[in-house]
Short mmCIF file of C-alpha atoms and ligand atoms in Angstrom, two decimals:
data_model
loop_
_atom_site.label_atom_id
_atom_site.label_comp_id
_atom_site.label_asym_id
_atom_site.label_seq_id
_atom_site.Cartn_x
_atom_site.Cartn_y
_atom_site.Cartn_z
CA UNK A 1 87.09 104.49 124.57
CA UNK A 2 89.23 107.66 123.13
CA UNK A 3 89.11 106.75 119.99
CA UNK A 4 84.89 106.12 120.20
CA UNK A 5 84.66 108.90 120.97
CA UNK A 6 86.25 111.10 119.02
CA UNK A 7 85.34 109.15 115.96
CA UNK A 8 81.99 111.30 116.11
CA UNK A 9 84.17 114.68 115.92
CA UNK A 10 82.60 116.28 119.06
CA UNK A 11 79.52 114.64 119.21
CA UNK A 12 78.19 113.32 122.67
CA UNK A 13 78.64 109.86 122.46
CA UNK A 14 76.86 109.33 124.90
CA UNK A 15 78.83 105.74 125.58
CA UNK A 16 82.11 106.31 126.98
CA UNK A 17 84.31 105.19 129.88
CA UNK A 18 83.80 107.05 133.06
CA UNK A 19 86.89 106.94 134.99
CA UNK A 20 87.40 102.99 134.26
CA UNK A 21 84.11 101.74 133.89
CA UNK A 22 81.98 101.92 130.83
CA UNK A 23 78.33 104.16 130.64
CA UNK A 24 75.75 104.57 128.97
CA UNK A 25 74.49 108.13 129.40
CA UNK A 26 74.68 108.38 133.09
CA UNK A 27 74.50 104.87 133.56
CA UNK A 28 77.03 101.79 134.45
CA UNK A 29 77.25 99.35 132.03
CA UNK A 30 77.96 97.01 135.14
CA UNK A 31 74.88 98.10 137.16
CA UNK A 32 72.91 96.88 134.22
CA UNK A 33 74.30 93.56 133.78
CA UNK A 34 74.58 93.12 137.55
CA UNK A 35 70.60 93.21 137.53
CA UNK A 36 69.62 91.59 133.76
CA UNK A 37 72.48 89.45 133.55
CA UNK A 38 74.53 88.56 130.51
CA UNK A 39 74.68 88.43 127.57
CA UNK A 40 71.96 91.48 127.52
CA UNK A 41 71.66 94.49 124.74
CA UNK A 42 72.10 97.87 126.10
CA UNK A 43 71.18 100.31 123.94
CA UNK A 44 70.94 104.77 124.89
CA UNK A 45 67.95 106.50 124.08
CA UNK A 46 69.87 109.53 123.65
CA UNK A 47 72.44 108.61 121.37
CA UNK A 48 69.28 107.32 119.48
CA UNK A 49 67.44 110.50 118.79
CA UNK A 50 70.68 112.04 118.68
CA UNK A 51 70.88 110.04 115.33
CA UNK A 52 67.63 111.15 113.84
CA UNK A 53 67.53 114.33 114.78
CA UNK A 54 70.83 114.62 112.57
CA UNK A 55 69.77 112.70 110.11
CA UNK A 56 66.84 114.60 109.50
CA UNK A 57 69.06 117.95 109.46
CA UNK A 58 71.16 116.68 107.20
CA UNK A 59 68.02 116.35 104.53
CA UNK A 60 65.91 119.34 106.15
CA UNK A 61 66.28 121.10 103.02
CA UNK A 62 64.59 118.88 100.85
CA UNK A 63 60.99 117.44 100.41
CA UNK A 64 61.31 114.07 102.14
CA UNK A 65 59.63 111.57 104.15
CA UNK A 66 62.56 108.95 106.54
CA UNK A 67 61.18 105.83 106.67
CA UNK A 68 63.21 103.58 109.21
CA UNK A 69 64.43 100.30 107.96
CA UNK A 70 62.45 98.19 111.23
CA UNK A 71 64.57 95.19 110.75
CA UNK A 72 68.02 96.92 111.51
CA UNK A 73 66.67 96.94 115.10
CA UNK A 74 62.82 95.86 115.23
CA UNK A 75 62.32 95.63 118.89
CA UNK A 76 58.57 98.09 119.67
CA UNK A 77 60.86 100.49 122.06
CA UNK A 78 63.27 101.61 119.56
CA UNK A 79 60.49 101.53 116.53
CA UNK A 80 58.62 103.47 119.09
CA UNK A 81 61.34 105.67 119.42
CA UNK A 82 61.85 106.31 115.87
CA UNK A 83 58.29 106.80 115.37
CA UNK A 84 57.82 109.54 118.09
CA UNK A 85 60.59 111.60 116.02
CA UNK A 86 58.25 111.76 113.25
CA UNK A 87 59.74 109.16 111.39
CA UNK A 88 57.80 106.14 108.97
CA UNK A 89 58.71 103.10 108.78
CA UNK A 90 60.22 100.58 105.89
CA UNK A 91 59.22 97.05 106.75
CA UNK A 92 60.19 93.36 104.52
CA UNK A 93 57.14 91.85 105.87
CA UNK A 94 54.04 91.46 107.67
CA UNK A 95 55.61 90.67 110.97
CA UNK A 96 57.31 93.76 111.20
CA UNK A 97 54.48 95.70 109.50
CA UNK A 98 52.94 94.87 112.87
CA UNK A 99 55.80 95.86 114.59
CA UNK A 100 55.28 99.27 112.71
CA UNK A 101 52.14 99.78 113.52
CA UNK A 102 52.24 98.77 116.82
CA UNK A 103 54.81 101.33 117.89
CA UNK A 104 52.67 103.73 116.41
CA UNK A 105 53.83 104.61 112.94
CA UNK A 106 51.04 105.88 110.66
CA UNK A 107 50.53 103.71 107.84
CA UNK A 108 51.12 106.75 105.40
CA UNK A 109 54.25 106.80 107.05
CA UNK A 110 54.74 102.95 106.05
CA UNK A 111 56.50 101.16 102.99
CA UNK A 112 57.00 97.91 102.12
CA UNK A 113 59.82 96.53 100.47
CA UNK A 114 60.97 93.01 99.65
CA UNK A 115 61.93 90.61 96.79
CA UNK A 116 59.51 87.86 98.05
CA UNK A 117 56.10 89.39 99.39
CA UNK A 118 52.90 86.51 100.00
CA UNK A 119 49.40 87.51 99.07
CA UNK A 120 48.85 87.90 102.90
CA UNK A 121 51.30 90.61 102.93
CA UNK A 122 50.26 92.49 100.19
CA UNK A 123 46.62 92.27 101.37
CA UNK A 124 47.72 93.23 104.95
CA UNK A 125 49.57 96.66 103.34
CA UNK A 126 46.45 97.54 101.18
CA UNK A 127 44.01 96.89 104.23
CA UNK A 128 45.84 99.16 106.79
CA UNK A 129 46.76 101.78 103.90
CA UNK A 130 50.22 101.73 103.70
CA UNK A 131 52.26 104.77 101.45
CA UNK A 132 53.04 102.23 98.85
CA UNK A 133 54.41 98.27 98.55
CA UNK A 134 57.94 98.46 96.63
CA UNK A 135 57.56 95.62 93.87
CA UNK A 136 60.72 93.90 92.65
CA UNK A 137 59.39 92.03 89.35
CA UNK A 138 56.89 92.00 87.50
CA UNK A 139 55.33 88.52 88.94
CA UNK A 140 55.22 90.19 92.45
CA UNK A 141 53.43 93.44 90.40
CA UNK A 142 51.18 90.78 89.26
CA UNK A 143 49.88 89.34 92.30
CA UNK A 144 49.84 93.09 93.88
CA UNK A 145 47.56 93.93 91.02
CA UNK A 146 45.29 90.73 91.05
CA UNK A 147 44.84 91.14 95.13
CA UNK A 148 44.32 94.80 94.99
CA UNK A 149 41.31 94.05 92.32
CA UNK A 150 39.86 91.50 94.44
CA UNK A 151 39.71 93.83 97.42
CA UNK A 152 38.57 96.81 94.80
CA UNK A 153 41.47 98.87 94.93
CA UNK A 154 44.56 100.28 93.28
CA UNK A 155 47.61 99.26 94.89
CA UNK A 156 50.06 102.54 95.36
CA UNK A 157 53.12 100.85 93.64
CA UNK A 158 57.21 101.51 93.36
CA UNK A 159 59.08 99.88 91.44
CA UNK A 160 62.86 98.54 92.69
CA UNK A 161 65.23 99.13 89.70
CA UNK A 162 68.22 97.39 90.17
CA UNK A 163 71.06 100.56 88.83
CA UNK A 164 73.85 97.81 88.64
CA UNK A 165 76.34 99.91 90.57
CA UNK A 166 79.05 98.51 92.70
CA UNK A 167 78.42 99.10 96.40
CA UNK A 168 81.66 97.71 97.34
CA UNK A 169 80.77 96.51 99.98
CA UNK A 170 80.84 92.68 101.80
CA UNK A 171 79.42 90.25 98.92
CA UNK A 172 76.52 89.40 100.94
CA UNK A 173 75.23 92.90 101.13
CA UNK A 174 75.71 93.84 97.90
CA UNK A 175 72.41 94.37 96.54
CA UNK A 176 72.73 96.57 93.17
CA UNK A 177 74.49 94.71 90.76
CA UNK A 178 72.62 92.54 88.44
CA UNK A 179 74.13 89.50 89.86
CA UNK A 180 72.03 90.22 93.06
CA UNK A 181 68.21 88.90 93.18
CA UNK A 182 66.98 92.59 93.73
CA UNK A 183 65.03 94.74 91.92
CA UNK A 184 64.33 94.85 87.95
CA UNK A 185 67.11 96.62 85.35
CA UNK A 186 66.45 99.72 84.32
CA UNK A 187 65.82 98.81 80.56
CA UNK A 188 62.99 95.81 80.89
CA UNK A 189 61.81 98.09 84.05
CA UNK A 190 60.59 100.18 81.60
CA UNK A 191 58.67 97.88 79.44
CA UNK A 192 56.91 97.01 83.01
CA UNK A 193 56.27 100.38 84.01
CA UNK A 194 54.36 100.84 80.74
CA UNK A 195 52.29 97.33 81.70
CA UNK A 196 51.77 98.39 85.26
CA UNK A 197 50.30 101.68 83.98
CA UNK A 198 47.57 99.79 82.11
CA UNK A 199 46.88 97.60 85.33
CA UNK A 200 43.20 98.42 87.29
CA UNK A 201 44.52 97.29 90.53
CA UNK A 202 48.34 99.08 90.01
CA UNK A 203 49.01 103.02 91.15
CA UNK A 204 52.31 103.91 89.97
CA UNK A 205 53.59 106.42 92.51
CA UNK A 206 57.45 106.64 91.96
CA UNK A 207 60.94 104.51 91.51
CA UNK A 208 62.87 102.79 94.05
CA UNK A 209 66.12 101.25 94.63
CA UNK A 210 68.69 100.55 97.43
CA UNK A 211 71.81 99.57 96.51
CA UNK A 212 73.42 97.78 99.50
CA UNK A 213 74.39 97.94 103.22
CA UNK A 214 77.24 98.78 105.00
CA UNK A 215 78.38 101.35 101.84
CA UNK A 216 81.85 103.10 102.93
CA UNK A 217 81.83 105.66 100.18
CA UNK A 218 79.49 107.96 98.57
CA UNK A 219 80.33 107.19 94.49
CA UNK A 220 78.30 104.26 94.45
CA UNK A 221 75.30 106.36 96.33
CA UNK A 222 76.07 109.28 93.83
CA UNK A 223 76.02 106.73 90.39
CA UNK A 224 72.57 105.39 91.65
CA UNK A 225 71.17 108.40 92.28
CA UNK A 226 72.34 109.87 88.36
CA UNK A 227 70.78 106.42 86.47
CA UNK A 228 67.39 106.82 88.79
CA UNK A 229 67.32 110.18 87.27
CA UNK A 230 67.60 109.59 83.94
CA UNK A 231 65.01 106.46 84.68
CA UNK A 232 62.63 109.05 86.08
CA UNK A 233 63.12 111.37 82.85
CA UNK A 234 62.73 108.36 80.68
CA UNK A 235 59.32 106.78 82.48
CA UNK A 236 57.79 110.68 82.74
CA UNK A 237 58.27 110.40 79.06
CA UNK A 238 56.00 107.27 78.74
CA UNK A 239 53.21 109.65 80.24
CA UNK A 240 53.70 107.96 83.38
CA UNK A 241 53.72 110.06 86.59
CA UNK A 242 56.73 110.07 88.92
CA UNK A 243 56.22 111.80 92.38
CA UNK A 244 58.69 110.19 94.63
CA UNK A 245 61.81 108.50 94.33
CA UNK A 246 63.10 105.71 97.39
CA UNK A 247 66.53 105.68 97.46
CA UNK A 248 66.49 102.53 100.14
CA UNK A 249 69.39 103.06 102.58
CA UNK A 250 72.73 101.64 103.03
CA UNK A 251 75.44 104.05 104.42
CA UNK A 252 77.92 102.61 106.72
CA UNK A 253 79.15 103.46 110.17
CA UNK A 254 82.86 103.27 111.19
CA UNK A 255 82.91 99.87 113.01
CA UNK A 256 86.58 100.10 113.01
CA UNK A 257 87.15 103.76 113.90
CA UNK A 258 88.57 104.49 110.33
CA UNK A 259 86.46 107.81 108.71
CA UNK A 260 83.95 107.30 106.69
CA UNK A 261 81.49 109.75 104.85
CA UNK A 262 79.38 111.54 107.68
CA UNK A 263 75.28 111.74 107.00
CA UNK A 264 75.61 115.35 106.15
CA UNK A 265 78.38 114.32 103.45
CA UNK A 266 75.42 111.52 101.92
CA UNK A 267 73.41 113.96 102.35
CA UNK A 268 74.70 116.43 100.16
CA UNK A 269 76.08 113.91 97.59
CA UNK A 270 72.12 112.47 97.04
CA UNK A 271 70.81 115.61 96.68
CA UNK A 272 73.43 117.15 94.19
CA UNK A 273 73.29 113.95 92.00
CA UNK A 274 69.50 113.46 92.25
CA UNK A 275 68.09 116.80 92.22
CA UNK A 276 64.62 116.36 93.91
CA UNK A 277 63.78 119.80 93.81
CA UNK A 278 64.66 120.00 90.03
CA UNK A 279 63.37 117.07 89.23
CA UNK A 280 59.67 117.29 90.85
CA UNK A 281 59.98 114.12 93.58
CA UNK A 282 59.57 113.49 97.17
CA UNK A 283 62.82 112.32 98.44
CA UNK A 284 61.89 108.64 100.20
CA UNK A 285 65.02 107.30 102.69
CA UNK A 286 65.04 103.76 104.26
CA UNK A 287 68.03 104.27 106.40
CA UNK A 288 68.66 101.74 109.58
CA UNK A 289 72.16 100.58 110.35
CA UNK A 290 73.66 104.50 110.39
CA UNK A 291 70.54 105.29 112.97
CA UNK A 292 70.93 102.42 114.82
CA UNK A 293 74.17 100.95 114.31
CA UNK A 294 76.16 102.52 116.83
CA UNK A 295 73.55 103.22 119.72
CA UNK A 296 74.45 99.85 122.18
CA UNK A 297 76.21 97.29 122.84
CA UNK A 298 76.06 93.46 123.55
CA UNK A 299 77.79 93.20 127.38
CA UNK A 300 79.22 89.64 127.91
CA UNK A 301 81.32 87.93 131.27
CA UNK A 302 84.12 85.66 130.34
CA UNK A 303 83.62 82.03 131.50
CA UNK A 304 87.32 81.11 130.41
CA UNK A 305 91.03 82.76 129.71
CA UNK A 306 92.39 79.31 128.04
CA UNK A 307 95.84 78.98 126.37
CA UNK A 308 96.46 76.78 123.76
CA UNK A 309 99.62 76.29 121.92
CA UNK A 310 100.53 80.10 121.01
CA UNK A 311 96.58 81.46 120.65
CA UNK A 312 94.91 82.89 123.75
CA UNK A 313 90.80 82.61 123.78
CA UNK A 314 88.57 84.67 125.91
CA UNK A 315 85.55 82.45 125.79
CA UNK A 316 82.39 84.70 126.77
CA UNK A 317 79.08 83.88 127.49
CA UNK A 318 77.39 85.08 124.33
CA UNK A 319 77.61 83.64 120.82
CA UNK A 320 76.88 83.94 117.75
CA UNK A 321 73.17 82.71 118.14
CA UNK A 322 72.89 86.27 120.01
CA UNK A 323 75.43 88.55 117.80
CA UNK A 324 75.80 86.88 114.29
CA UNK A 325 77.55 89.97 112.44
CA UNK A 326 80.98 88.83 113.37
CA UNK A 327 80.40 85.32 111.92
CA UNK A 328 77.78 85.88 108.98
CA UNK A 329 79.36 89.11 107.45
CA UNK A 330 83.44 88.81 108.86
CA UNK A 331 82.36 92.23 110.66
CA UNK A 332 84.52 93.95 112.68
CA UNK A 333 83.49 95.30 116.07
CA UNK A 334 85.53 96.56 118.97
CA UNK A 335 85.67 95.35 122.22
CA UNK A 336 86.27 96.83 125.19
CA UNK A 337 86.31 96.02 129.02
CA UNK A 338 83.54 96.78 130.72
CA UNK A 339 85.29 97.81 133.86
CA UNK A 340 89.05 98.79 132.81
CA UNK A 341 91.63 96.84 134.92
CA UNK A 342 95.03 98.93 133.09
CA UNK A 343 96.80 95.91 132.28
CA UNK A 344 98.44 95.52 129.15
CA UNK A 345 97.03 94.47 125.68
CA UNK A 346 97.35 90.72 124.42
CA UNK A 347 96.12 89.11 121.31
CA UNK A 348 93.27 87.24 121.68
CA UNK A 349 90.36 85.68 119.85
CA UNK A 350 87.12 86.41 122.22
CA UNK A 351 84.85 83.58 121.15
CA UNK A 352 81.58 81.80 122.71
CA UNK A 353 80.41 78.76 123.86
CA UNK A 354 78.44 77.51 120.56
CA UNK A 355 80.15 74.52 118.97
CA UNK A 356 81.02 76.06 115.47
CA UNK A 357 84.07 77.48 114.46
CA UNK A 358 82.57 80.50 113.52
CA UNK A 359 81.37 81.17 116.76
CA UNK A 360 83.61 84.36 117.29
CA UNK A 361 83.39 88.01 118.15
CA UNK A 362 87.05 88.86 117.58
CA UNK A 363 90.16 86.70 116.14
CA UNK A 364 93.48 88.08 116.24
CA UNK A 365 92.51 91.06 118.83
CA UNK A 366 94.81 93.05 120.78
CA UNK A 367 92.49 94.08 123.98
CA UNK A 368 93.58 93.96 127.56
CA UNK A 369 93.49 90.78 128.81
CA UNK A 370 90.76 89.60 130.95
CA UNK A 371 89.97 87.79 134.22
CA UNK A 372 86.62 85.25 134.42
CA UNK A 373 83.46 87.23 135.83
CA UNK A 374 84.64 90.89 133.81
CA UNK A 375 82.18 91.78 131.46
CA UNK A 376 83.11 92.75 127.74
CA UNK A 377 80.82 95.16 125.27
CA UNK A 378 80.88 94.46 122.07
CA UNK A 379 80.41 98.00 120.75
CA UNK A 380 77.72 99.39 118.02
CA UNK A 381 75.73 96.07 118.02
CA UNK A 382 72.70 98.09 117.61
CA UNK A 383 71.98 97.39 114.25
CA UNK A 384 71.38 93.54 112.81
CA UNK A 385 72.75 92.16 116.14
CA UNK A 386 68.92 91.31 118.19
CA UNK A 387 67.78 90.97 114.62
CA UNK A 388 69.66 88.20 113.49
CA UNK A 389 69.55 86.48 116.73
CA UNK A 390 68.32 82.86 117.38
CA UNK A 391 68.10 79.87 119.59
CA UNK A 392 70.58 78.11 117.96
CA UNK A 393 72.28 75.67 120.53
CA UNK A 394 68.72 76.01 122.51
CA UNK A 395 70.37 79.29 124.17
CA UNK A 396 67.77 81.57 125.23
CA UNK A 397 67.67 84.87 123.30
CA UNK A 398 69.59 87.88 125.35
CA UNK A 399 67.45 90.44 126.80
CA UNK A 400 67.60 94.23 125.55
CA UNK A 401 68.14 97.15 127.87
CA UNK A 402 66.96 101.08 126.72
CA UNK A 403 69.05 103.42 129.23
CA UNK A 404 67.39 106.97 129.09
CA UNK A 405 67.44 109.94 131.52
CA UNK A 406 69.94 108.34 133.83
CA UNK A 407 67.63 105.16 134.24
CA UNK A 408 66.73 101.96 132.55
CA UNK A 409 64.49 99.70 131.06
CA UNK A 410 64.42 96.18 130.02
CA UNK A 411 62.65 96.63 126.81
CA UNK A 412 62.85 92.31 125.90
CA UNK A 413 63.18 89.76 128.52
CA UNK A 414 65.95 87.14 128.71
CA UNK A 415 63.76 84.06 126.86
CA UNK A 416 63.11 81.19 129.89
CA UNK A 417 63.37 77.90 128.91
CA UNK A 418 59.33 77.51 128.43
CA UNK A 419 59.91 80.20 125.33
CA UNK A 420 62.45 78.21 123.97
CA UNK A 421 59.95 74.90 123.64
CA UNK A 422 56.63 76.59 123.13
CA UNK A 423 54.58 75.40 120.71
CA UNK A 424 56.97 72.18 120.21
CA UNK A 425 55.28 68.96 121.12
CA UNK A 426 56.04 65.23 122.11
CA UNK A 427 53.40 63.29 119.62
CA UNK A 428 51.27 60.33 121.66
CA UNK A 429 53.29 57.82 119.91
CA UNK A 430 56.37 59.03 121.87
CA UNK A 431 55.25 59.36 125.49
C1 PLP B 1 68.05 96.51 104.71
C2 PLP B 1 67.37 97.53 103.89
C3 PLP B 1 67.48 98.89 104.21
C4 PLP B 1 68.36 99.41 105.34
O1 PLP B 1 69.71 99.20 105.07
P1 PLP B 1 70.83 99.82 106.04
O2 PLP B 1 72.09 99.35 105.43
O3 PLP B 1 70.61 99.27 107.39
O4 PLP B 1 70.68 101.30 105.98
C5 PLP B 1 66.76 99.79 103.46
N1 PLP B 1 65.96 99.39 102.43
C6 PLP B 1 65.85 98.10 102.08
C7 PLP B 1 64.97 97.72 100.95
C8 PLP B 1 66.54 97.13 102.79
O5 PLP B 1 66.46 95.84 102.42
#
């Protein structure tokens, strides 16, 4: 784990290989999955907060309020976590708008974003108080203003403008161009600011926009951030008061070990292109993969070393119902032995047990080659990996693991077969 670790440039890591067997902080990966079982999440406390913290440094300077992306990671511990450092919370529905509030974020603290929001949801934000709903067209501004009437107040509104920059990013998490379903453009977003303005149930607080995920380079942050300027300048101009501006999130973290703009870099490149200061906003961040991302791991144990024809596969016990990134997104993640045995490397796909061919962590991968019963970790599963899970192939979702202070808690169960059914039924007719 070398490389891991110095891809952080002197940063605890606070996952690394002692000797030949893998930790998190001070504990053994093997320990844990000796007692949960696998596959299980293990995710360290430290290296979480360790995030934040920075992360917050890195915009300390600036009027700003972080508001956590919850479904990069929404289990309650880590929200909980999050929250405790201060942070609020961005949430894409009501679901995790409970999550929020039930890890104790303050519904100041709280925004709510989304292309697709129900009545229920936007009732459920204006009854607990939340900071402000982000609308993405004008028939979502619509029903926010017709609901907020009906309860008899004004709605504290953003709107998402779509910039139509280039992320350059994976196709499926592209999310500013104006191919994508997000947001409004910035020309008829104008013509509904001036609407909303008139609008009894409608507060118009500030501008929003977040322009993908995964985002390897800062021009595409820096482009976004000049065009929501000028946007600001040009709805001020309307008479229309601007005091915050959501940049959403998006930066990437260096899956495959190859350097990538650091949080301080982002930093710097948002503020000198957006000028809060200058331009009289709060600064609003919805970051989640690059405070998340690389905190944990999913540990598996191979089943099966099977040869076939020239191709080696390492079939595990997870799958891509528990870690979909690999399949949904072609992500990369590395993989390491859990317990180092110092043979040599061989290329291998590591797949699971589901019966799809997608149902792979790593194709073409040089790793050491194991033995059934050694666990693997699939490293900085942290973000969109529990997330994204489900029961697909009735396989119980993996349990998640929060190491901190040398100790460990299970912060999910492993699902029992009685989850897995509940609230399925067998009608009369059938039994
Ligand atoms: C997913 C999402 C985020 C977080 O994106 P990351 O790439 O994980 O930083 C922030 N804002 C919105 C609106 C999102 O949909």
């Amino acid at each position: 784990m070398r490389a891991a670790a110095n891809a952080r440039g002197g940063i605890m890591t606070h996952i690394e290989h002692r000797k030949d067997t893998l930790h998190v902080e001070s504990v053994a990966v093997e320990a844990i999955a000796e007692a949960v079982g696998t596959p299980c999440y293990v995710y360290s406390h430290a290296r979480l907060v360790e995030n934040v913290r920075r992360f917050e440094a890195a915009f300390a300077a600036v009027d700003h309020l972080t508001c956590y992306s919850v479904k990069a990671n929404p289990n309650l511990a880590i929200v909980a976590a999050v929250t405790r450092e201060g942070l609020g919370c961005d949430v894409v529905s009501s679901g995790e708008l409970e999550r929020a509030l039930r890890a104790g974020a303050r519904p100041e603290r709280i925004v709510f974003s989304g292309a697709g929001k129900t009545d229920d949801e936007i009732d459920a934000a204006l009854h607990h108080g939340i900071r402000m709903l982000n609308a993405e067209s004008r028939g979502e501004l619509e029903r926010i203003d017709r609901v907020a009437t009906r309860r008899g107040v004004r709605a504290p509104v953003s709107v998402r403008i779509n910039p139509d920059v280039d992320a350059k990013t994976h196709r499926y998490v592209t999310t500013g161009l104006r191919e994508n379903k997000f947001g409004i453009d910035a020309d008829e977003a104008l013509d509904v600011y001036t609407w909303a303005h008139t609008r009894p149930g409608l507060a118009i607080t500030g501008v929003d926009c977040h322009i993908g995920s995964n985002i390897r380079s800062l021009e595409p942050f820096a482009e976004a951030m000049r065009r929501m300027r000028t946007f600001i300048e040009t709805v001020r101009g309307r008479g229309i008061p601007i005091d915050h501006c959501d940049i959403g999130g998006g930066l990437g973290i260096p899956y495959d070990r190859s350097p990538l703009p650091s949080i301080e870099d982002y930093a710097r490149t948002v503020v000198d292109a957006l000028d809060p200061a200058g331009s009289g906003v709060q600064l609003l961040l919805e970051p989640g993969r690059i405070l998340v991302g690389d905190i944990g791991m999913l540990v598996c144990r191979v089943l099966y070393v099977k040869r076939h024809g020239e191709r080696t596969f390492v079939i595990v016990d997870g799958a891509m119902n528990d870690f979909m990134r690999p399949c949904l997104y072609e992500a990369h993640h590395e993989i390491v032995p859990v317990t180092r045995r110092g043979a040599d490397a061989v290329v291998v796909d590591v797949v699971g047990p589901v019966c799809e061919t997608t149902d792979f962590f790593a194709l073409d991968r040089a790793i050491e080659l194991p033995h059934r019963g050694d666990r693997l970790a699939v490293l900085d599963a942290g973000a969109y990996g529990f997330g994204l899970a489900s029961n697909f192939n009735s396989r119980p979702r993996a349990p998640e693991v929060l190491v901190r202070n040398g100790d460990y808690t299970v912060v999910r169960a492993r699902e029992s077969f009685e989850d897995l059914v509940r609230g399925e039924r067998i009608p009369d007719f059938l039994t």
